[in-house]
Amino acid sequence: MELKERFVKYIDEHEEELIEDVKTLCRINSVRGAYEAGKPYGEGPYNALMSAMSICERYGMATTNYDDYVVTADLNDREKALDILAHMDVVAAGEGWTITEPFNPIVKDGRIYGRGTSDDKGPAMAALYAMRAVKELGIPVTKNCRLILGSDEESGMGDIVHYYSVEPEAPMTFSPDSSFPVTNVEKGHFRVKLSASFEPSDEGAVLCELYSGDTINIVPGRAYAIVRGLDDDLIRKEAEKAEKETGVSFSISATAEGLRIDAEGQGAHAAHPDDGKNAALALLHLVNLLPLGDCAQTRLLKELEKLFPYGDNYGRAFGIAVEDELSGPTTASADILRADREHIELHVDSRTAVAANEENTVKPAVNNAEKAGFTLEYKLGAPHVVDGDTDFVKTLLRCYEDVKGVEGHLMSIGGGTYAHDLKNGVAFGAVGEVTDTNMHGADEFMPIDELKEAVVIYALAISELCR
């Protein structure tokens, strides 16, 4: 029996165990919390990390705990060849779940539903089961594969900085935190905060509050505003117009402060803003259609919409639209918007093309923000590029092709993985290139057949790279 068939048979026999292990991890709400002694990212990430370490030990892997930031599991005690980087923390659950509650994972229609099933607990277990298959089938390897499980990937990656402060990089690294085939280019990051303060005004109709988004890397699917001094029929008329223009729905209700407008769009990963319907920007557009009093707040809201009009997901109006052949276009997602009687604040998550730099990105952003009356704070992060013409990358592509039966290729992504700052680190799986698992959105899922395929692909890669 060929090696691939042996791995296929193995995971068929262990499918139920794999599903249960994924569900066990996904029952843990591992959104980053407040620091506690021994729990650097809060109780949830710590509990998920400890649960994952227990699973690894159950399958005979030697584990190490790096100060509760990271745990590792080793295939053997030989020379290090391959690191696999995955994470146990998740983004906030968010709203709009219909199949199940976020932390009550279920199997339905060949999928595991729940927060973390595809990002990144399911793929982490695929990597572990690949190691387990190599170990239990007695596949001859002369070097070590180490699974590195972190707990702060979604909120800054301080866990991996801590790990690599005491451990060297492996000669080869991949992260199962993207899609197949191989991602060798990760865009840079340009995160900005625009803010303005002003004197409150009571002239005419007033916007009391506008609120949307809680997480910097999620396109907001919901938003609300409270306005005072306007008739609800007038608001409904303008809301119908805004809904036709944006595809975002609006509802109006009475509150003690005034009329509340709720916007319902569609959440998405900030790296793929076209996949969502940005409720914050749609509501901003509606608010600017209303006959609010002429004041600093009203003028600034209109200027903000000029910089970030609904549907402009590439930063064209903001002046940061850059594109190159290697990585594609810069994207821009307005993820957190707050406005009240005295302040406006907008946080934008931009994934920048490799060609983006201070001259063509930072300078125009600063200039345009200041012209509009806003102060801009920013952080520009470099892109990550790994040579695709190496034995390591070619081996990954070959293993993918062997299982999928189609030609592999190299890809660029806007999302940043643990591999971003590693010299020879790429992202590799764990779902197909066209599979949308609602990552970072409601009803996140992992297809069971693709999870099993990932196990086989990873087992072949470990067998080749650690031989």
Tab-separated table of C-alpha atoms in Angstrom:
chain	number	residue	atom	x	y	z
A	1	MET	CA	0.000	0.000	0.000
A	2	GLU	CA	1.342	3.436	-0.956
A	3	LEU	CA	2.118	5.892	1.809
A	4	LYS	CA	-0.773	8.176	0.859
A	5	GLU	CA	-3.272	5.303	1.038
A	6	ARG	CA	-1.937	4.320	4.453
A	7	PHE	CA	-2.561	7.840	5.739
A	8	VAL	CA	-6.027	7.943	4.153
A	9	LYS	CA	-6.912	4.643	5.824
A	10	TYR	CA	-5.540	5.899	9.143
A	11	ILE	CA	-7.612	9.081	9.227
A	12	ASP	CA	-10.735	7.238	8.077
A	13	GLU	CA	-10.310	4.991	11.113
A	14	HIS	CA	-9.714	7.956	13.452
A	15	GLU	CA	-12.244	10.413	12.036
A	16	GLU	CA	-14.552	10.421	15.046
A	17	GLU	CA	-11.649	10.998	17.431
A	18	LEU	CA	-10.478	13.932	15.321
A	19	ILE	CA	-13.940	15.501	15.329
A	20	GLU	CA	-14.299	15.083	19.086
A	21	ASP	CA	-10.904	16.659	19.750
A	22	VAL	CA	-11.812	19.656	17.594
A	23	LYS	CA	-15.142	20.000	19.393
A	24	THR	CA	-13.438	19.756	22.787
A	25	LEU	CA	-11.197	22.711	21.949
A	26	CYS	CA	-13.983	24.720	20.333
A	27	ARG	CA	-16.160	24.496	23.436
A	28	ILE	CA	-13.620	26.758	25.147
A	29	ASN	CA	-14.179	30.473	24.711
A	30	SER	CA	-10.570	31.454	24.096
A	31	VAL	CA	-11.028	35.102	23.175
A	32	ARG	CA	-8.222	37.103	24.752
A	33	GLY	CA	-9.026	38.308	28.250
A	34	ALA	CA	-7.381	40.264	31.039
A	35	TYR	CA	-3.976	39.225	32.305
A	36	GLU	CA	-3.878	36.921	35.307
A	37	ALA	CA	-0.854	35.432	37.019
A	38	GLY	CA	0.094	32.354	34.984
A	39	LYS	CA	-2.468	33.259	32.330
A	40	PRO	CA	-0.886	35.992	30.224
A	41	TYR	CA	-3.836	36.338	27.838
A	42	GLY	CA	-6.618	35.520	30.250
A	43	GLU	CA	-8.405	32.385	31.345
A	44	GLY	CA	-9.879	31.367	27.974
A	45	PRO	CA	-6.667	31.173	25.920
A	46	TYR	CA	-4.917	29.496	28.852
A	47	ASN	CA	-7.623	26.831	29.191
A	48	ALA	CA	-7.534	26.115	25.456
A	49	LEU	CA	-3.753	25.849	25.542
A	50	MET	CA	-3.798	23.417	28.468
A	51	SER	CA	-6.539	21.329	26.852
A	52	ALA	CA	-4.540	21.114	23.623
A	53	MET	CA	-1.413	20.104	25.531
A	54	SER	CA	-3.380	17.323	27.231
A	55	ILE	CA	-4.575	16.032	23.856
A	56	CYS	CA	-1.012	16.039	22.515
A	57	GLU	CA	0.228	14.082	25.553
A	58	ARG	CA	-2.576	11.560	25.173
A	59	TYR	CA	-1.185	10.680	21.752
A	60	GLY	CA	2.365	10.181	22.990
A	61	MET	CA	3.899	13.526	22.087
A	62	ALA	CA	6.520	15.035	24.372
A	63	THR	CA	5.241	18.468	25.401
A	64	THR	CA	6.826	21.632	26.769
A	65	ASN	CA	5.076	24.619	28.326
A	66	TYR	CA	6.743	27.972	27.606
A	67	ASP	CA	5.516	30.071	30.539
A	68	ASP	CA	1.852	29.566	29.539
A	69	TYR	CA	2.355	31.592	26.359
A	70	VAL	CA	2.997	28.620	24.080
A	71	VAL	CA	3.016	24.841	24.348
A	72	THR	CA	4.878	22.527	22.002
A	73	ALA	CA	4.559	18.873	21.050
A	74	ASP	CA	7.480	16.937	19.531
A	75	LEU	CA	7.279	13.949	17.228
A	76	ASN	CA	10.652	12.707	18.488
A	77	ASP	CA	13.813	13.937	20.214
A	78	ARG	CA	15.968	14.231	17.095
A	79	GLU	CA	17.367	17.181	15.166
A	80	LYS	CA	14.786	19.865	14.477
A	81	ALA	CA	13.661	20.038	10.844
A	82	LEU	CA	10.084	21.306	10.725
A	83	ASP	CA	7.950	23.541	12.918
A	84	ILE	CA	4.173	23.744	12.505
A	85	LEU	CA	2.641	26.883	14.027
A	86	ALA	CA	-1.039	27.020	15.006
A	87	HIS	CA	-3.072	28.940	17.564
A	88	MET	CA	-5.677	28.252	20.218
A	89	ASP	CA	-7.066	31.764	20.664
A	90	VAL	CA	-10.037	32.967	18.631
A	91	VAL	CA	-11.675	36.230	17.638
A	92	ALA	CA	-14.788	37.452	19.423
A	93	ALA	CA	-17.908	35.378	18.805
A	94	GLY	CA	-19.840	38.250	17.282
A	95	GLU	CA	-23.530	38.164	16.414
A	96	GLY	CA	-25.686	36.585	13.740
A	97	TRP	CA	-25.075	32.882	14.457
A	98	THR	CA	-27.907	30.686	13.155
A	99	ILE	CA	-26.612	27.092	13.022
A	100	THR	CA	-25.399	26.841	16.616
A	101	GLU	CA	-24.096	28.975	19.444
A	102	PRO	CA	-20.448	30.055	18.905
A	103	PHE	CA	-18.979	27.815	21.605
A	104	ASN	CA	-21.341	24.882	21.221
A	105	PRO	CA	-19.709	23.062	18.286
A	106	ILE	CA	-21.929	20.686	16.327
A	107	VAL	CA	-21.615	18.499	13.239
A	108	LYS	CA	-24.121	19.200	10.493
A	109	ASP	CA	-24.091	18.425	6.769
A	110	GLY	CA	-20.490	17.219	6.827
A	111	ARG	CA	-19.200	20.292	8.640
A	112	ILE	CA	-18.111	21.120	12.177
A	113	TYR	CA	-19.682	24.445	13.170
A	114	GLY	CA	-18.346	26.691	15.928
A	115	ARG	CA	-15.908	29.494	16.626
A	116	GLY	CA	-12.370	28.268	15.999
A	117	THR	CA	-13.283	25.236	13.904
A	118	SER	CA	-11.377	26.616	10.915
A	119	ASP	CA	-9.334	29.336	12.659
A	120	ASP	CA	-7.344	27.651	13.995
A	121	LYS	CA	-8.309	24.766	16.271
A	122	GLY	CA	-9.451	22.413	13.515
A	123	PRO	CA	-6.278	22.906	11.435
A	124	ALA	CA	-4.136	22.567	14.586
A	125	MET	CA	-5.695	19.158	15.216
A	126	ALA	CA	-5.138	18.211	11.570
A	127	ALA	CA	-1.429	18.871	12.093
A	128	LEU	CA	-1.409	16.879	15.344
A	129	TYR	CA	-3.189	13.927	13.738
A	130	ALA	CA	-0.677	14.010	10.882
A	131	MET	CA	2.124	13.711	13.441
A	132	ARG	CA	0.177	10.989	15.212
A	133	ALA	CA	-0.268	9.059	11.956
A	134	VAL	CA	3.459	9.224	11.188
A	135	LYS	CA	4.250	8.076	14.723
A	136	GLU	CA	1.685	5.275	15.047
A	137	LEU	CA	2.246	3.890	11.552
A	138	GLY	CA	5.982	3.741	12.195
A	139	ILE	CA	6.933	5.927	9.215
A	140	PRO	CA	10.752	6.217	9.248
A	141	VAL	CA	11.868	9.789	9.975
A	142	THR	CA	15.293	10.868	11.161
A	143	LYS	CA	14.454	14.437	12.181
A	144	ASN	CA	11.876	16.109	14.407
A	145	CYS	CA	8.610	17.840	13.636
A	146	ARG	CA	7.426	20.197	16.370
A	147	LEU	CA	3.853	21.445	16.708
A	148	ILE	CA	3.868	24.908	18.286
A	149	LEU	CA	0.537	26.041	19.728
A	150	GLY	CA	0.133	29.688	20.657
A	151	SER	CA	-2.521	31.716	22.451
A	152	ASP	CA	-2.267	35.292	21.116
A	153	GLU	CA	-2.315	35.094	17.326
A	154	GLU	CA	-5.451	37.196	16.933
A	155	SER	CA	-4.338	40.015	19.235
A	156	GLY	CA	-0.693	40.757	18.532
A	157	MET	CA	1.361	37.531	18.469
A	158	GLY	CA	3.280	38.376	21.616
A	159	ASP	CA	3.206	34.653	22.448
A	160	ILE	CA	5.354	33.744	19.459
A	161	VAL	CA	7.743	36.622	20.141
A	162	HIS	CA	8.160	35.131	23.613
A	163	TYR	CA	8.757	31.634	22.215
A	164	TYR	CA	11.373	32.696	19.680
A	165	SER	CA	13.178	34.727	22.310
A	166	VAL	CA	14.307	31.404	23.800
A	167	GLU	CA	14.106	29.003	20.837
A	168	PRO	CA	15.707	29.196	17.377
A	169	GLU	CA	13.656	28.973	14.204
A	170	ALA	CA	13.460	25.587	12.547
A	171	PRO	CA	14.981	25.293	9.075
A	172	MET	CA	11.421	25.026	7.718
A	173	THR	CA	8.098	26.257	9.123
A	174	PHE	CA	4.516	26.247	7.987
A	175	SER	CA	1.283	27.440	9.554
A	176	PRO	CA	-2.058	25.727	8.820
A	177	ASP	CA	-3.831	29.064	9.081
A	178	SER	CA	-4.689	30.009	5.504
A	179	SER	CA	-5.670	27.824	2.567
A	180	PHE	CA	-4.063	25.411	0.148
A	181	PRO	CA	-1.886	25.295	-1.920
A	182	VAL	CA	1.042	27.382	-0.495
A	183	THR	CA	0.994	30.989	0.668
A	184	ASN	CA	4.495	32.416	0.338
A	185	VAL	CA	3.506	36.098	0.362
A	186	GLU	CA	1.692	37.850	3.209
A	187	LYS	CA	0.803	41.483	2.761
A	188	GLY	CA	1.976	44.180	5.107
A	189	HIS	CA	-0.247	45.897	7.679
A	190	PHE	CA	-1.239	49.533	7.889
A	191	ARG	CA	-3.418	50.103	10.929
A	192	VAL	CA	-4.665	53.621	11.452
A	193	LYS	CA	-6.825	55.525	13.915
A	194	LEU	CA	-8.474	58.752	12.816
A	195	SER	CA	-9.827	60.914	15.614
A	196	ALA	CA	-11.287	64.359	16.138
A	197	SER	CA	-12.691	66.315	19.091
A	198	PHE	CA	-15.067	69.273	18.942
A	199	GLU	CA	-17.544	71.340	20.940
A	200	PRO	CA	-21.065	69.879	21.214
A	201	SER	CA	-23.880	71.726	19.471
A	202	ASP	CA	-27.633	71.829	20.110
A	203	GLU	CA	-28.540	73.511	16.840
A	204	GLY	CA	-31.128	71.531	14.886
A	205	ALA	CA	-31.251	67.746	14.832
A	206	VAL	CA	-28.433	66.007	16.682
A	207	LEU	CA	-26.502	62.736	16.379
A	208	CYS	CA	-26.173	61.537	19.987
A	209	GLU	CA	-24.182	58.384	19.295
A	210	LEU	CA	-22.877	56.134	16.514
A	211	TYR	CA	-21.363	52.780	17.463
A	212	SER	CA	-20.011	49.892	15.397
A	213	GLY	CA	-17.357	47.209	15.649
A	214	ASP	CA	-15.359	45.772	18.526
A	215	THR	CA	-12.396	44.097	16.823
A	216	ILE	CA	-9.834	45.657	14.513
A	217	ASN	CA	-9.656	42.705	12.101
A	218	ILE	CA	-13.363	42.093	11.517
A	219	VAL	CA	-15.607	43.931	9.061
A	220	PRO	CA	-18.486	45.056	11.310
A	221	GLY	CA	-21.779	43.367	10.492
A	222	ARG	CA	-23.842	45.555	12.834
A	223	ALA	CA	-23.993	49.199	13.874
A	224	TYR	CA	-26.390	51.588	15.572
A	225	ALA	CA	-26.938	55.310	15.858
A	226	ILE	CA	-29.185	57.460	18.033
A	227	VAL	CA	-30.478	60.746	16.634
A	228	ARG	CA	-32.639	63.411	18.245
A	229	GLY	CA	-34.898	65.973	16.627
A	230	LEU	CA	-35.981	64.109	13.481
A	231	ASP	CA	-39.236	62.509	12.428
A	232	ASP	CA	-39.133	58.717	12.050
A	233	ASP	CA	-40.893	58.868	8.660
A	234	LEU	CA	-38.107	61.071	7.326
A	235	ILE	CA	-35.471	58.654	8.623
A	236	ARG	CA	-37.283	55.666	7.077
A	237	LYS	CA	-37.391	57.417	3.718
A	238	GLU	CA	-33.644	58.037	3.765
A	239	ALA	CA	-33.004	54.520	5.134
A	240	GLU	CA	-34.804	52.990	2.155
A	241	LYS	CA	-32.530	54.983	-0.135
A	242	ALA	CA	-29.391	53.931	1.786
A	243	GLU	CA	-30.469	50.291	1.790
A	244	LYS	CA	-30.814	50.288	-2.010
A	245	GLU	CA	-27.369	51.861	-2.323
A	246	THR	CA	-25.535	49.590	0.130
A	247	GLY	CA	-27.499	46.355	0.567
A	248	VAL	CA	-27.383	46.906	4.341
A	249	SER	CA	-30.775	46.820	6.097
A	250	PHE	CA	-31.949	49.405	8.635
A	251	SER	CA	-34.566	49.397	11.395
A	252	ILE	CA	-35.804	52.259	13.566
A	253	SER	CA	-37.028	52.218	17.158
A	254	ALA	CA	-37.759	54.760	19.884
A	255	THR	CA	-35.501	55.250	22.934
A	256	ALA	CA	-35.405	57.731	25.801
A	257	GLU	CA	-32.621	59.649	24.030
A	258	GLY	CA	-34.216	59.745	20.603
A	259	LEU	CA	-34.680	57.459	17.611
A	260	ARG	CA	-32.350	54.503	17.332
A	261	ILE	CA	-31.243	53.298	13.894
A	262	ASP	CA	-29.876	49.750	13.696
A	263	ALA	CA	-27.892	48.650	10.653
A	264	GLU	CA	-27.437	44.997	9.776
A	265	GLY	CA	-24.840	44.108	7.178
A	266	GLN	CA	-22.509	41.126	7.028
A	267	GLY	CA	-19.315	40.516	8.973
A	268	ALA	CA	-16.148	39.224	7.317
A	269	HIS	CA	-12.411	38.936	7.852
A	270	ALA	CA	-10.805	42.336	7.430
A	271	ALA	CA	-8.357	40.819	4.945
A	272	HIS	CA	-11.343	40.165	2.641
A	273	PRO	CA	-13.588	43.210	3.006
A	274	ASP	CA	-15.388	42.469	-0.266
A	275	ASP	CA	-16.873	39.395	1.432
A	276	GLY	CA	-18.763	41.563	3.928
A	277	LYS	CA	-21.246	44.410	4.041
A	278	ASN	CA	-19.763	47.070	6.289
A	279	ALA	CA	-22.555	48.196	8.613
A	280	ALA	CA	-20.441	51.042	10.040
A	281	LEU	CA	-19.878	52.725	6.682
A	282	ALA	CA	-23.446	52.077	5.532
A	283	LEU	CA	-24.803	53.721	8.686
A	284	LEU	CA	-22.359	56.612	8.299
A	285	HIS	CA	-23.772	57.106	4.802
A	286	LEU	CA	-27.348	57.105	6.123
A	287	VAL	CA	-26.525	59.544	8.924
A	288	ASN	CA	-25.015	61.906	6.353
A	289	LEU	CA	-28.256	61.769	4.338
A	290	LEU	CA	-30.191	63.109	7.335
A	291	PRO	CA	-30.769	66.881	7.811
A	292	LEU	CA	-28.703	67.191	10.971
A	293	GLY	CA	-27.806	70.598	12.380
A	294	ASP	CA	-24.875	72.450	10.830
A	295	CYS	CA	-22.053	71.909	13.295
A	296	ALA	CA	-18.498	70.566	13.573
A	297	GLN	CA	-19.714	67.023	14.183
A	298	THR	CA	-21.882	67.002	11.059
A	299	ARG	CA	-19.111	68.450	8.887
A	300	LEU	CA	-16.556	65.929	10.170
A	301	LEU	CA	-18.895	62.991	9.556
A	302	LYS	CA	-19.289	64.088	5.957
A	303	GLU	CA	-15.521	64.443	5.568
A	304	LEU	CA	-15.046	60.980	7.059
A	305	GLU	CA	-17.396	59.478	4.504
A	306	LYS	CA	-15.447	61.161	1.709
A	307	LEU	CA	-12.327	59.333	2.924
A	308	PHE	CA	-14.126	56.002	3.482
A	309	PRO	CA	-17.217	55.771	1.284
A	310	TYR	CA	-19.235	52.566	1.452
A	311	GLY	CA	-17.899	49.975	-1.010
A	312	ASP	CA	-14.400	51.443	-1.316
A	313	ASN	CA	-12.491	48.481	0.122
A	314	TYR	CA	-9.150	49.396	-1.457
A	315	GLY	CA	-8.398	52.781	0.105
A	316	ARG	CA	-8.840	54.729	-3.131
A	317	ALA	CA	-10.507	57.751	-1.548
A	318	PHE	CA	-8.045	57.623	1.347
A	319	GLY	CA	-5.165	57.790	-1.145
A	320	ILE	CA	-3.509	54.462	-0.274
A	321	ALA	CA	-4.555	52.306	-3.242
A	322	VAL	CA	-1.366	50.461	-4.263
A	323	GLU	CA	-1.145	47.263	-6.284
A	324	ASP	CA	1.607	44.981	-7.561
A	325	GLU	CA	1.841	41.709	-9.443
A	326	LEU	CA	3.299	39.767	-6.521
A	327	SER	CA	0.683	40.521	-3.873
A	328	GLY	CA	-2.269	42.190	-5.576
A	329	PRO	CA	-4.014	45.306	-4.243
A	330	THR	CA	-3.955	46.965	-0.864
A	331	THR	CA	-7.255	46.507	0.991
A	332	ALA	CA	-8.787	48.761	3.628
A	333	SER	CA	-11.454	47.801	6.155
A	334	ALA	CA	-13.041	50.355	8.490
A	335	ASP	CA	-13.653	48.105	11.491
A	336	ILE	CA	-14.397	50.246	14.552
A	337	LEU	CA	-16.383	53.495	14.464
A	338	ARG	CA	-17.372	55.614	17.475
A	339	ALA	CA	-19.041	59.013	17.445
A	340	ASP	CA	-20.748	61.089	20.133
A	341	ARG	CA	-21.464	64.750	20.797
A	342	GLU	CA	-17.781	65.607	21.253
A	343	HIS	CA	-15.634	62.930	19.563
A	344	ILE	CA	-15.291	60.817	16.425
A	345	GLU	CA	-12.918	57.877	16.143
A	346	LEU	CA	-12.384	55.378	13.318
A	347	HIS	CA	-10.008	52.393	13.294
A	348	VAL	CA	-8.993	51.022	9.891
A	349	ASP	CA	-7.248	47.737	9.136
A	350	SER	CA	-5.405	47.921	5.826
A	351	ARG	CA	-3.542	44.961	4.332
A	352	THR	CA	-0.911	46.528	2.123
A	353	ALA	CA	0.619	45.380	-1.133
A	354	VAL	CA	4.326	44.507	-1.105
A	355	ALA	CA	4.979	47.748	-3.004
A	356	ALA	CA	3.375	49.916	-0.281
A	357	ASN	CA	5.741	52.228	1.601
A	358	GLU	CA	5.944	55.492	3.541
A	359	GLU	CA	5.846	57.573	0.365
A	360	ASN	CA	2.834	56.010	-1.373
A	361	THR	CA	0.835	54.974	1.699
A	362	VAL	CA	1.687	56.782	4.920
A	363	LYS	CA	2.164	60.298	3.528
A	364	PRO	CA	-1.099	60.457	1.553
A	365	ALA	CA	-3.016	58.962	4.480
A	366	VAL	CA	-1.648	61.535	6.916
A	367	ASN	CA	-2.223	64.413	4.479
A	368	ASN	CA	-5.781	63.411	3.600
A	369	ALA	CA	-6.739	62.814	7.225
A	370	GLU	CA	-5.402	66.210	8.301
A	371	LYS	CA	-7.137	67.994	5.411
A	372	ALA	CA	-10.405	66.406	6.541
A	373	GLY	CA	-9.869	67.631	10.111
A	374	PHE	CA	-8.682	64.411	11.738
A	375	THR	CA	-5.579	63.430	13.650
A	376	LEU	CA	-4.044	60.184	12.408
A	377	GLU	CA	-2.098	57.592	14.385
A	378	TYR	CA	-0.660	54.644	12.502
A	379	LYS	CA	1.513	51.567	12.473
A	380	LEU	CA	3.016	50.259	9.236
A	381	GLY	CA	4.133	46.619	9.184
A	382	ALA	CA	6.348	45.069	6.521
A	383	PRO	CA	5.141	42.347	4.142
A	384	HIS	CA	6.525	38.802	4.186
A	385	VAL	CA	7.902	37.044	1.103
A	386	VAL	CA	9.500	33.593	0.886
A	387	ASP	CA	11.226	32.329	-2.251
A	388	GLY	CA	8.891	29.872	-3.936
A	389	ASP	CA	11.726	28.095	-5.750
A	390	THR	CA	13.082	26.135	-2.773
A	391	ASP	CA	13.026	22.407	-2.032
A	392	PHE	CA	10.859	23.105	1.008
A	393	VAL	CA	8.119	24.902	-0.898
A	394	LYS	CA	8.322	22.487	-3.818
A	395	THR	CA	7.859	19.570	-1.410
A	396	LEU	CA	4.745	21.143	0.089
A	397	LEU	CA	3.302	21.702	-3.372
A	398	ARG	CA	4.086	18.124	-4.370
A	399	CYS	CA	2.331	16.699	-1.295
A	400	TYR	CA	-0.691	18.869	-2.005
A	401	GLU	CA	-0.773	17.754	-5.643
A	402	ASP	CA	-0.423	14.104	-4.666
A	403	VAL	CA	-3.553	14.246	-2.504
A	404	LYS	CA	-5.698	16.696	-4.474
A	405	GLY	CA	-4.757	15.557	-7.955
A	406	VAL	CA	-4.468	19.136	-9.248
A	407	GLU	CA	-1.496	21.383	-9.918
A	408	GLY	CA	-0.383	23.515	-6.987
A	409	HIS	CA	0.615	27.147	-7.108
A	410	LEU	CA	1.852	29.966	-4.908
A	411	MET	CA	-0.482	32.529	-3.343
A	412	SER	CA	-0.542	35.891	-1.612
A	413	ILE	CA	-2.888	36.705	1.288
A	414	GLY	CA	-3.921	39.768	3.213
A	415	GLY	CA	-4.163	37.912	6.502
A	416	GLY	CA	-1.083	37.653	8.684
A	417	THR	CA	-0.097	34.300	10.179
A	418	TYR	CA	2.474	33.198	12.727
A	419	ALA	CA	4.825	32.599	9.783
A	420	HIS	CA	4.902	36.297	8.919
A	421	ASP	CA	8.213	37.120	10.588
A	422	LEU	CA	10.001	33.806	10.059
A	423	LYS	CA	12.761	33.599	7.474
A	424	ASN	CA	11.526	30.353	5.927
A	425	GLY	CA	7.897	30.318	7.041
A	426	VAL	CA	4.864	29.885	4.813
A	427	ALA	CA	1.148	29.256	5.299
A	428	PHE	CA	-0.098	25.854	4.130
A	429	GLY	CA	-3.778	24.938	4.287
A	430	ALA	CA	-5.932	23.775	5.885
A	431	VAL	CA	-8.869	24.338	3.486
A	432	GLY	CA	-9.195	24.667	-0.258
A	433	GLU	CA	-8.473	27.964	-1.944
A	434	VAL	CA	-12.146	28.576	-2.815
A	435	THR	CA	-13.617	27.312	0.473
A	436	ASP	CA	-15.157	30.132	2.516
A	437	THR	CA	-15.492	28.899	6.105
A	438	ASN	CA	-16.920	32.181	7.477
A	439	MET	CA	-13.660	32.670	9.348
A	440	HIS	CA	-14.052	35.593	11.788
A	441	GLY	CA	-17.780	35.681	10.981
A	442	ALA	CA	-20.970	34.031	12.181
A	443	ASP	CA	-21.480	30.291	11.631
A	444	GLU	CA	-17.769	29.566	11.176
A	445	PHE	CA	-17.270	25.968	10.067
A	446	MET	CA	-14.722	23.381	8.959
A	447	PRO	CA	-15.594	20.824	6.264
A	448	ILE	CA	-14.794	17.383	7.640
A	449	ASP	CA	-13.629	15.993	4.308
A	450	GLU	CA	-11.183	18.889	3.867
A	451	LEU	CA	-9.972	18.496	7.447
A	452	LYS	CA	-9.196	14.841	6.747
A	453	GLU	CA	-7.472	15.711	3.473
A	454	ALA	CA	-5.322	18.194	5.373
A	455	VAL	CA	-4.231	15.420	7.737
A	456	VAL	CA	-3.063	13.320	4.784
A	457	ILE	CA	-1.273	16.255	3.109
A	458	TYR	CA	0.486	17.201	6.334
A	459	ALA	CA	1.457	13.609	7.097
A	460	LEU	CA	3.047	13.287	3.664
A	461	ALA	CA	4.877	16.602	4.169
A	462	ILE	CA	6.219	15.531	7.576
A	463	SER	CA	7.337	12.206	6.128
A	464	GLU	CA	9.209	13.961	3.309
A	465	LEU	CA	10.680	16.911	5.204
A	466	CYS	CA	11.786	14.962	8.295
A	467	ARG	CA	13.176	11.958	6.438
